PDB file of C-alpha atoms in Angstrom:
ATOM      1  CA  MET O   1       0.000   0.000   0.000  1.00 37.00           C
ATOM      2  CA  ARG O   2       1.446   3.357  -1.085  1.00 40.00           C
ATOM      3  CA  ILE O   3       1.350   6.276   1.348  1.00 38.00           C
ATOM      4  CA  ASP O   4       1.110   9.750  -0.118  1.00 45.00           C
ATOM      5  CA  THR O   5       4.050  11.688   1.358  1.00 45.00           C
ATOM      6  CA  LEU O   6       2.945  15.128   0.158  1.00 42.00           C
ATOM      7  CA  PRO O   7       1.113  16.056   3.385  1.00 40.00           C
ATOM      8  CA  PHE O   8       4.132  14.973   5.379  1.00 37.00           C
ATOM      9  CA  ARG O   9       6.463  17.056   3.211  1.00 45.00           C
ATOM     10  CA  LEU O  10       4.207  20.071   3.589  1.00 42.00           C
ATOM     11  CA  LEU O  11       4.047  19.578   7.356  1.00 40.00           C
ATOM     12  CA  ALA O  12       7.820  19.301   7.575  1.00 42.00           C
ATOM     13  CA  ALA O  13       8.256  22.457   5.479  1.00 43.00           C
ATOM     14  CA  ALA O  14       5.800  24.326   7.687  1.00 42.00           C
ATOM     15  CA  GLY O  15       7.603  23.130  10.802  1.00 43.00           C
ATOM     16  CA  PHE O  16      10.952  24.249   9.383  1.00 40.00           C
ATOM     17  CA  ALA O  17       9.561  27.679   8.543  1.00 42.00           C
ATOM     18  CA  VAL O  18       8.135  28.034  12.033  1.00 40.00           C
ATOM     19  CA  ALA O  19      11.454  26.971  13.543  1.00 41.00           C
ATOM     20  CA  LEU O  20      13.238  29.712  11.619  1.00 40.00           C
ATOM     21  CA  THR O  21      10.910  32.294  13.150  1.00 39.00           C
ATOM     22  CA  GLY O  22      10.695  30.744  16.618  1.00 41.00           C
ATOM     23  CA  ASP O  23      11.448  33.863  18.662  1.00 43.00           C
ATOM     24  CA  ALA O  24       9.432  36.064  16.321  1.00 41.00           C
ATOM     25  CA  LEU O  25       6.341  33.964  16.971  1.00 39.00           C
ATOM     26  CA  ALA O  26       6.885  33.888  20.733  1.00 46.00           C
ATOM     27  CA  GLY O  27       4.167  36.197  21.964  1.00 56.00           C
ATOM     28  CA  MET O  28       4.718  39.071  24.346  1.00 67.00           C
ATOM     29  CA  GLY O  29       2.716  38.126  27.399  1.00 78.00           C
ATOM     30  CA  GLN O  30       0.665  35.322  25.860  1.00 80.00           C
ATOM     31  CA  PRO O  31       1.062  32.309  23.579  1.00 78.00           C
ATOM     32  CA  SER O  32       1.052  32.730  19.800  1.00 80.00           C
ATOM     33  CA  PRO O  33      -0.260  30.389  17.087  1.00 81.00           C
ATOM     34  CA  TRP O  34       2.370  27.856  16.010  1.00 83.00           C
ATOM     35  CA  GLN O  35       4.705  29.045  18.724  1.00 80.00           C
ATOM     36  CA  LEU O  36       7.728  26.827  19.312  1.00 82.00           C
ATOM     37  CA  GLY O  37       9.919  29.001  21.515  1.00 82.00           C
ATOM     38  CA  MET O  38       9.223  30.373  24.951  1.00 85.00           C
ATOM     39  CA  GLN O  39       7.401  33.642  25.467  1.00 86.00           C
ATOM     40  CA  THR O  40       9.448  36.802  25.113  1.00 87.00           C
ATOM     41  CA  PRO O  41      10.972  37.544  28.544  1.00 90.00           C
ATOM     42  CA  ALA O  42       9.664  40.665  30.263  1.00 90.00           C
ATOM     43  CA  ALA O  43      11.515  40.401  33.581  1.00 91.00           C
ATOM     44  CA  ILE O  44      15.067  39.885  34.798  1.00 86.00           C
ATOM     45  CA  GLY O  45      14.322  36.406  36.122  1.00 84.00           C
ATOM     46  CA  ALA O  46      12.844  35.233  32.821  1.00 90.00           C
ATOM     47  CA  GLU O  47      15.862  36.463  30.872  1.00 88.00           C
ATOM     48  CA  ALA O  48      18.183  34.467  33.149  1.00 89.00           C
ATOM     49  CA  ILE O  49      16.026  31.356  32.708  1.00 92.00           C
ATOM     50  CA  HIS O  50      16.139  31.739  28.922  1.00 91.00           C
ATOM     51  CA  ASP O  51      19.938  32.102  28.989  1.00 91.00           C
ATOM     52  CA  PHE O  52      20.241  28.917  31.060  1.00 93.00           C
ATOM     53  CA  HIS O  53      17.846  27.120  28.704  1.00 93.00           C
ATOM     54  CA  ASP O  54      19.948  28.142  25.683  1.00 93.00           C
ATOM     55  CA  LEU O  55      23.130  26.913  27.407  1.00 92.00           C
ATOM     56  CA  LEU O  56      21.525  23.515  28.059  1.00 94.00           C
ATOM     57  CA  LEU O  57      20.300  23.357  24.466  1.00 94.00           C
ATOM     58  CA  TRP O  58      23.828  23.808  23.106  1.00 95.00           C
ATOM     59  CA  ILE O  59      25.245  21.212  25.503  1.00 94.00           C
ATOM     60  CA  ILE O  60      22.536  18.683  24.647  1.00 95.00           C
ATOM     61  CA  THR O  61      22.991  19.289  20.911  1.00 96.00           C
ATOM     62  CA  VAL O  62      26.746  18.650  21.093  1.00 95.00           C
ATOM     63  CA  ILE O  63      26.207  15.465  23.139  1.00 95.00           C
ATOM     64  CA  VAL O  64      23.579  14.123  20.724  1.00 97.00           C
ATOM     65  CA  LEU O  65      25.759  14.807  17.661  1.00 97.00           C
ATOM     66  CA  PHE O  66      28.795  13.240  19.336  1.00 95.00           C
ATOM     67  CA  VAL O  67      26.891  10.073  20.283  1.00 94.00           C
ATOM     68  CA  LEU O  68      25.387   9.880  16.781  1.00 97.00           C
ATOM     69  CA  ALA O  69      28.858  10.164  15.236  1.00 97.00           C
ATOM     70  CA  LEU O  70      30.138   7.390  17.523  1.00 93.00           C
ATOM     71  CA  LEU O  71      27.236   5.118  16.609  1.00 94.00           C
ATOM     72  CA  ILE O  72      27.804   5.645  12.887  1.00 95.00           C
ATOM     73  CA  TYR O  73      31.541   5.029  13.285  1.00 92.00           C
ATOM     74  CA  VAL O  74      30.989   1.817  15.250  1.00 88.00           C
ATOM     75  CA  ILE O  75      28.389   0.541  12.760  1.00 90.00           C
ATOM     76  CA  VAL O  76      30.728   1.125   9.808  1.00 89.00           C
ATOM     77  CA  ARG O  77      34.109   0.363  11.367  1.00 85.00           C
ATOM     78  CA  PHE O  78      33.119  -2.764  13.288  1.00 83.00           C
ATOM     79  CA  SER O  79      30.615  -4.301  10.928  1.00 84.00           C
ATOM     80  CA  GLU O  80      30.639  -8.067  10.496  1.00 81.00           C
ATOM     81  CA  THR O  81      31.937  -7.807   6.925  1.00 82.00           C
ATOM     82  CA  ARG O  82      35.024  -5.889   8.086  1.00 81.00           C
ATOM     83  CA  ASN O  83      35.672  -7.991  11.166  1.00 78.00           C
ATOM     84  CA  GLN O  84      35.504 -11.665  10.388  1.00 77.00           C
ATOM     85  CA  THR O  85      37.443 -12.315  13.568  1.00 80.00           C
ATOM     86  CA  PRO O  86      36.002 -10.079  16.288  1.00 76.00           C
ATOM     87  CA  SER O  87      38.262  -8.435  18.851  1.00 76.00           C
ATOM     88  CA  ARG O  88      38.153  -9.767  22.403  1.00 78.00           C
ATOM     89  CA  THR O  89      39.278  -6.516  24.049  1.00 76.00           C
ATOM     90  CA  THR O  90      37.407  -6.041  27.338  1.00 80.00           C
ATOM     91  CA  HIS O  91      39.045  -3.044  29.031  1.00 82.00           C
ATOM     92  CA  ASN O  92      40.550   0.295  28.044  1.00 84.00           C
ATOM     93  CA  SER O  93      41.706   2.368  31.005  1.00 88.00           C
ATOM     94  CA  LEU O  94      41.962   5.604  29.036  1.00 90.00           C
ATOM     95  CA  LEU O  95      38.400   5.324  27.734  1.00 88.00           C
ATOM     96  CA  GLU O  96      37.028   4.390  31.155  1.00 90.00           C
ATOM     97  CA  VAL O  97      38.655   7.435  32.756  1.00 92.00           C
ATOM     98  CA  ALA O  98      37.453   9.679  29.909  1.00 91.00           C
ATOM     99  CA  TRP O  99      33.796   8.589  30.036  1.00 89.00           C
ATOM    100  CA  THR O 100      33.845   9.142  33.799  1.00 92.00           C
ATOM    101  CA  LEU O 101      35.530  12.549  33.913  1.00 95.00           C
ATOM    102  CA  VAL O 102      33.868  14.137  30.877  1.00 93.00           C
ATOM    103  CA  PRO O 103      30.285  13.707  32.201  1.00 93.00           C
ATOM    104  CA  VAL O 104      31.423  15.034  35.584  1.00 95.00           C
ATOM    105  CA  LEU O 105      32.855  18.157  33.922  1.00 94.00           C
ATOM    106  CA  ILE O 106      29.652  18.601  31.891  1.00 94.00           C
ATOM    107  CA  LEU O 107      27.538  18.379  35.061  1.00 94.00           C
ATOM    108  CA  VAL O 108      29.761  20.952  36.768  1.00 93.00           C
ATOM    109  CA  VAL O 109      29.303  23.326  33.829  1.00 91.00           C
ATOM    110  CA  ILE O 110      25.536  22.866  34.174  1.00 94.00           C
ATOM    111  CA  ALA O 111      25.470  23.017  37.978  1.00 94.00           C
ATOM    112  CA  VAL O 112      27.242  26.360  38.433  1.00 93.00           C
ATOM    113  CA  PRO O 113      24.731  28.547  36.505  1.00 92.00           C
ATOM    114  CA  SER O 114      21.892  26.351  37.794  1.00 93.00           C
ATOM    115  CA  PHE O 115      22.695  27.049  41.452  1.00 93.00           C
ATOM    116  CA  ARG O 116      23.310  30.711  40.665  1.00 92.00           C
ATOM    117  CA  LEU O 117      19.873  30.983  39.065  1.00 91.00           C
ATOM    118  CA  LEU O 118      18.219  29.095  41.930  1.00 90.00           C
ATOM    119  CA  LYS O 119      19.802  31.448  44.463  1.00 91.00           C
ATOM    120  CA  ALA O 120      18.606  34.479  42.506  1.00 90.00           C
ATOM    121  CA  GLN O 121      15.055  33.108  42.591  1.00 87.00           C
ATOM    122  CA  LEU O 122      15.046  32.239  46.294  1.00 87.00           C
ATOM    123  CA  VAL O 123      16.861  35.278  47.706  1.00 91.00           C
ATOM    124  CA  ILE O 124      14.323  38.106  47.410  1.00 92.00           C
ATOM    125  CA  PRO O 125      15.758  41.643  47.226  1.00 93.00           C
ATOM    126  CA  THR O 126      14.204  44.445  49.257  1.00 93.00           C
ATOM    127  CA  PRO O 127      10.803  44.827  47.566  1.00 94.00           C
ATOM    128  CA  ASP O 128       9.193  48.038  46.385  1.00 94.00           C
ATOM    129  CA  VAL O 129       5.741  46.417  46.225  1.00 95.00           C
ATOM    130  CA  VAL O 130       4.319  43.451  48.117  1.00 95.00           C
ATOM    131  CA  VAL O 131       1.216  41.617  46.887  1.00 96.00           C
ATOM    132  CA  LYS O 132      -0.454  38.556  48.370  1.00 96.00           C
ATOM    133  CA  ALA O 133      -2.062  36.145  45.900  1.00 96.00           C
ATOM    134  CA  THR O 134      -4.505  33.532  47.165  1.00 96.00           C
ATOM    135  CA  GLY O 135      -5.757  30.692  44.985  1.00 96.00           C
ATOM    136  CA  HIS O 136      -9.389  29.594  45.236  1.00 96.00           C
ATOM    137  CA  GLN O 137     -11.538  27.128  43.337  1.00 92.00           C
ATOM    138  CA  TRP O 138     -11.488  28.678  40.773  1.00 91.00           C
ATOM    139  CA  TYR O 139     -10.239  32.243  40.872  1.00 95.00           C
ATOM    140  CA  TRP O 140      -7.473  34.340  42.394  1.00 96.00           C
ATOM    141  CA  SER O 141      -7.697  37.059  45.023  1.00 96.00           C
ATOM    142  CA  TYR O 142      -5.073  39.742  45.545  1.00 96.00           C
ATOM    143  CA  GLU O 143      -4.302  41.786  48.628  1.00 95.00           C
ATOM    144  CA  TYR O 144      -2.262  44.983  48.765  1.00 94.00           C
ATOM    145  CA  PRO O 145      -0.801  45.982  52.166  1.00 92.00           C
ATOM    146  CA  ALA O 146      -1.601  49.211  54.012  1.00 88.00           C
ATOM    147  CA  ASP O 147       1.328  51.142  52.538  1.00 87.00           C
ATOM    148  CA  GLN O 148      -0.002  50.311  49.044  1.00 86.00           C
ATOM    149  CA  GLY O 149      -3.619  51.214  49.715  1.00 84.00           C
ATOM    150  CA  GLY O 150      -4.714  48.405  52.022  1.00 90.00           C
ATOM    151  CA  PHE O 151      -7.365  46.746  49.839  1.00 92.00           C
ATOM    152  CA  SER O 152      -8.111  43.352  48.305  1.00 93.00           C
ATOM    153  CA  PHE O 153     -10.119  42.073  45.370  1.00 95.00           C
ATOM    154  CA  ASP O 154     -10.996  38.910  43.462  1.00 95.00           C
ATOM    155  CA  SER O 155      -9.848  38.237  39.924  1.00 95.00           C
ATOM    156  CA  ASN O 156     -12.218  36.070  37.885  1.00 95.00           C
ATOM    157  CA  LEU O 157     -12.221  34.778  34.342  1.00 94.00           C
ATOM    158  CA  ALA O 158     -13.928  37.296  32.039  1.00 92.00           C
ATOM    159  CA  ALA O 159     -16.068  35.609  29.386  1.00 85.00           C
ATOM    160  CA  ASP O 160     -16.607  38.766  27.333  1.00 86.00           C
ATOM    161  CA  LYS O 161     -12.956  39.788  26.962  1.00 87.00           C
ATOM    162  CA  GLN O 162     -10.047  38.745  24.776  1.00 87.00           C
ATOM    163  CA  PRO O 163      -7.818  36.810  24.779  1.00 88.00           C
ATOM    164  CA  ARG O 164     -10.259  34.003  25.471  1.00 89.00           C
ATOM    165  CA  LEU O 165      -9.680  32.057  28.697  1.00 90.00           C
ATOM    166  CA  LEU O 166      -6.858  34.415  29.694  1.00 92.00           C
ATOM    167  CA  ALA O 167      -8.578  37.763  30.335  1.00 93.00           C
ATOM    168  CA  VAL O 168      -9.951  38.586  33.797  1.00 94.00           C
ATOM    169  CA  ASP O 169     -12.306  41.180  35.233  1.00 92.00           C
ATOM    170  CA  ASN O 170      -9.807  42.665  37.728  1.00 94.00           C
ATOM    171  CA  GLU O 171      -6.141  42.332  36.845  1.00 94.00           C
ATOM    172  CA  LEU O 172      -3.138  42.611  39.128  1.00 95.00           C
ATOM    173  CA  VAL O 173      -1.402  45.953  38.520  1.00 96.00           C
ATOM    174  CA  VAL O 174       2.263  46.633  39.324  1.00 96.00           C
ATOM    175  CA  PRO O 175       4.784  49.349  38.406  1.00 96.00           C
ATOM    176  CA  VAL O 176       7.533  48.811  35.848  1.00 95.00           C
ATOM    177  CA  ASP O 177      11.194  48.524  36.923  1.00 94.00           C
ATOM    178  CA  LYS O 178      10.198  47.861  40.534  1.00 95.00           C
ATOM    179  CA  ILE O 179      10.866  44.774  42.624  1.00 95.00           C
ATOM    180  CA  VAL O 180       7.546  43.077  43.349  1.00 96.00           C
ATOM    181  CA  LYS O 181       7.362  40.376  46.024  1.00 96.00           C
ATOM    182  CA  VAL O 182       4.444  37.993  45.601  1.00 96.00           C
ATOM    183  CA  GLN O 183       3.280  36.043  48.631  1.00 96.00           C
ATOM    184  CA  VAL O 184       1.354  32.997  47.430  1.00 96.00           C
ATOM    185  CA  THR O 185      -1.054  30.749  49.334  1.00 96.00           C
ATOM    186  CA  ALA O 186      -4.352  28.935  48.788  1.00 96.00           C
ATOM    187  CA  ALA O 187      -7.708  28.830  50.544  1.00 93.00           C
ATOM    188  CA  ASP O 188      -8.841  25.314  49.625  1.00 92.00           C
ATOM    189  CA  VAL O 189      -6.641  23.007  47.521  1.00 95.00           C
ATOM    190  CA  ILE O 190      -3.151  23.286  46.045  1.00 96.00           C
ATOM    191  CA  HIS O 191      -2.852  25.700  43.129  1.00 97.00           C
ATOM    192  CA  ALA O 192       0.187  27.099  41.298  1.00 96.00           C
ATOM    193  CA  PHE O 193       0.866  30.736  40.402  1.00 96.00           C
ATOM    194  CA  ALA O 194       2.582  30.813  36.992  1.00 95.00           C
ATOM    195  CA  MET O 195       3.535  33.714  34.730  1.00 93.00           C
ATOM    196  CA  PRO O 196       5.782  32.516  31.841  1.00 91.00           C
ATOM    197  CA  SER O 197       6.867  35.982  30.665  1.00 92.00           C
ATOM    198  CA  PHE O 198       8.247  36.714  34.152  1.00 93.00           C
ATOM    199  CA  GLY O 199       9.747  33.275  34.747  1.00 91.00           C
ATOM    200  CA  LEU O 200       7.398  32.681  37.699  1.00 91.00           C
ATOM    201  CA  LYS O 201       5.992  29.373  38.885  1.00 93.00           C
ATOM    202  CA  ILE O 202       5.345  28.701  42.560  1.00 94.00           C
ATOM    203  CA  ASP O 203       2.902  26.469  44.401  1.00 95.00           C
ATOM    204  CA  ALA O 204      -0.021  27.938  46.340  1.00 96.00           C
ATOM    205  CA  ILE O 205      -0.538  25.622  49.322  1.00 95.00           C
ATOM    206  CA  PRO O 206      -3.256  25.966  51.978  1.00 96.00           C
ATOM    207  CA  GLY O 207      -1.798  26.939  55.333  1.00 94.00           C
ATOM    208  CA  ARG O 208       1.579  27.847  53.864  1.00 95.00           C
ATOM    209  CA  LEU O 209       2.950  31.132  52.551  1.00 94.00           C
ATOM    210  CA  ASN O 210       5.391  30.805  49.657  1.00 95.00           C
ATOM    211  CA  GLU O 211       7.223  33.825  48.282  1.00 95.00           C
ATOM    212  CA  THR O 212       8.653  34.745  44.915  1.00 94.00           C
ATOM    213  CA  TRP O 213       9.560  37.979  43.146  1.00 95.00           C
ATOM    214  CA  PHE O 214       9.949  39.632  39.784  1.00 94.00           C
ATOM    215  CA  LYS O 215      11.064  42.929  38.301  1.00 94.00           C
ATOM    216  CA  ALA O 216       9.219  43.658  35.054  1.00 94.00           C
ATOM    217  CA  ASP O 217      11.287  45.706  32.618  1.00 91.00           C
ATOM    218  CA  LYS O 218       8.532  46.250  30.048  1.00 90.00           C
ATOM    219  CA  GLU O 219       5.122  47.859  30.288  1.00 93.00           C
ATOM    220  CA  GLY O 220       2.206  45.841  28.989  1.00 92.00           C
ATOM    221  CA  VAL O 221      -0.304  43.147  29.837  1.00 93.00           C
ATOM    222  CA  PHE O 222       0.920  39.641  30.607  1.00 94.00           C
ATOM    223  CA  TYR O 223      -0.998  36.421  31.071  1.00 94.00           C
ATOM    224  CA  GLY O 224      -0.514  33.252  33.075  1.00 94.00           C
ATOM    225  CA  GLN O 225      -2.618  30.482  34.558  1.00 93.00           C
ATOM    226  CA  CYS O 226      -2.906  28.142  37.482  1.00 94.00           C
ATOM    227  CA  SER O 227      -0.478  25.402  36.450  1.00 93.00           C
ATOM    228  CA  LEU O 228      -1.463  22.678  38.900  1.00 93.00           C
ATOM    229  CA  ILE O 229      -4.628  20.637  38.434  1.00 93.00           C
ATOM    230  CA  CYS O 230      -6.968  21.882  41.165  1.00 92.00           C
ATOM    231  CA  GLY O 231     -10.383  20.580  40.224  1.00 92.00           C
ATOM    232  CA  GLN O 232     -13.151  20.767  37.645  1.00 92.00           C
ATOM    233  CA  ASN O 233     -12.513  24.325  36.461  1.00 93.00           C
ATOM    234  CA  HIS O 234      -8.734  24.326  36.789  1.00 94.00           C
ATOM    235  CA  ALA O 235      -8.373  25.537  33.196  1.00 92.00           C
ATOM    236  CA  PHE O 236     -10.500  28.606  33.878  1.00 94.00           C
ATOM    237  CA  MET O 237      -8.553  30.536  36.522  1.00 94.00           C
ATOM    238  CA  PRO O 238      -6.129  32.735  34.556  1.00 95.00           C
ATOM    239  CA  ILE O 239      -3.666  35.291  35.891  1.00 96.00           C
ATOM    240  CA  MET O 240      -3.456  38.726  34.296  1.00 95.00           C
ATOM    241  CA  ILE O 241      -0.788  41.256  35.301  1.00 95.00           C
ATOM    242  CA  ARG O 242      -0.719  44.793  33.941  1.00 95.00           C
ATOM    243  CA  VAL O 243       2.655  46.556  34.179  1.00 95.00           C
ATOM    244  CA  VAL O 244       2.393  50.363  34.114  1.00 95.00           C
ATOM    245  CA  SER O 245       4.516  53.413  34.836  1.00 95.00           C
ATOM    246  CA  GLN O 246       4.937  54.615  38.403  1.00 95.00           C
ATOM    247  CA  GLU O 247       2.624  57.573  37.759  1.00 95.00           C
ATOM    248  CA  ALA O 248      -0.097  55.339  36.336  1.00 95.00           C
ATOM    249  CA  TYR O 249       0.369  52.898  39.215  1.00 95.00           C
ATOM    250  CA  THR O 250      -0.078  55.640  41.809  1.00 94.00           C
ATOM    251  CA  ALA O 251      -3.265  56.791  40.092  1.00 95.00           C
ATOM    252  CA  TRP O 252      -4.547  53.202  39.892  1.00 95.00           C
ATOM    253  CA  LEU O 253      -3.928  52.682  43.613  1.00 93.00           C
ATOM    254  CA  ALA O 254      -6.068  55.703  44.462  1.00 92.00           C
ATOM    255  CA  ASP O 255      -8.915  54.539  42.222  1.00 93.00           C
ATOM    256  CA  ALA O 256      -8.673  50.892  43.289  1.00 92.00           C
ATOM    257  CA  LYS O 257      -8.800  51.792  46.975  1.00 90.00           C
ATOM    258  CA  LYS O 258     -12.125  53.527  46.438  1.00 89.00           C
ATOM    259  CA  LYS O 259     -13.494  50.938  44.035  1.00 89.00           C
ATOM    260  CA  PHE O 260     -12.753  47.790  46.008  1.00 88.00           C
ATOM    261  CA  ALA O 261     -13.523  49.316  49.400  1.00 76.00           C
ATOM    262  CA  ALA O 262     -16.976  50.378  48.187  1.00 59.00           C
ATOM    263  CA  ASN O 263     -17.825  47.466  45.915  1.00 51.00           C
ATOM    264  CA  PRO O 264     -15.523  44.445  46.364  1.00 46.00           C
ATOM    265  CA  SER O 265     -15.854  41.807  43.703  1.00 46.00           C
ATOM    266  CA  GLY O 266     -16.957  38.315  44.554  1.00 45.00           C
ATOM    267  CA  PRO O 267     -16.133  34.911  43.164  1.00 43.00           C
ATOM    268  CA  ILE O 268     -17.630  34.054  39.834  1.00 42.00           C
ATOM    269  CA  LYS O 269     -20.784  31.986  40.037  1.00 42.00           C
ATOM    270  CA  LEU O 270     -20.730  28.377  38.879  1.00 39.00           C
ATOM    271  CA  ALA O 271     -23.572  29.107  36.480  1.00 39.00           C
ATOM    272  CA  ASP O 272     -21.441  31.807  34.832  1.00 44.00           C
ATOM    273  CA  ARG O 273     -18.499  29.392  34.583  1.00 43.00           C
ATOM    274  CA  ASP O 274     -20.706  26.781  32.943  1.00 45.00           C
ATOM    275  CA  ALA O 275     -21.736  29.375  30.355  1.00 44.00           C
ATOM    276  CA  ILE O 276     -18.067  30.255  29.720  1.00 41.00           C
ATOM    277  CA  THR O 277     -16.939  26.680  29.208  1.00 42.00           C
ATOM    278  CA  ARG O 278     -19.752  25.740  26.819  1.00 43.00           C
TER     279      ARG O 278
END
């Protein structure tokens, strides 16, 4: 039976074209159609993660090509037709030392930037803004301390806004080029607070307060989601962060303090969620 290879050739050509424009298709703040690469970094932490990812990619590529070359050499050089009388060599001290030391050196090269990046994520600098994020089934609530207005609000999936399944009714707002510490917990089950453009992903655990931080270096709107399965509507509790100038942030704080003190938002009703998911 003959298989028509045209669709496969077209698919391969499309994949190659997408690969050539990987970074160009990586959306700022949200996924893009046919995206292969990671989202464009918008914070210092994300840029460091991307650099570490690229380093690992080069190392893995060299290892794969080297192993492939060895396999091809062995297949050709030690084929049965060329070796009627096979060698009975069982040990080679030089090779045994080499294949022990080389992987150790490779792991050291990987470990040094890995530990440096981990330390940068865990050691939080003195923050300019502190926000507490609490995961619920199935929405997020945010709380600003007294020095930032002293108010809290819920952030629910917005069915009438774009991008679909990522937009919310009340987004988290932070200033650009400021260190923001995010305290993360949960009210019911385990959730996860994830924002790819900022390089953030941290578990929200009931009864425990985890902390992370970011420093956004670009203004704009960025999207994330709960990244840990937390129940029926896990896929419908997005995270939306708006990064603005310090002047716009100050003005937003004044308006938000009045808005959420007078008319705090509540969790989205299950009937509304059912309408969204249909």
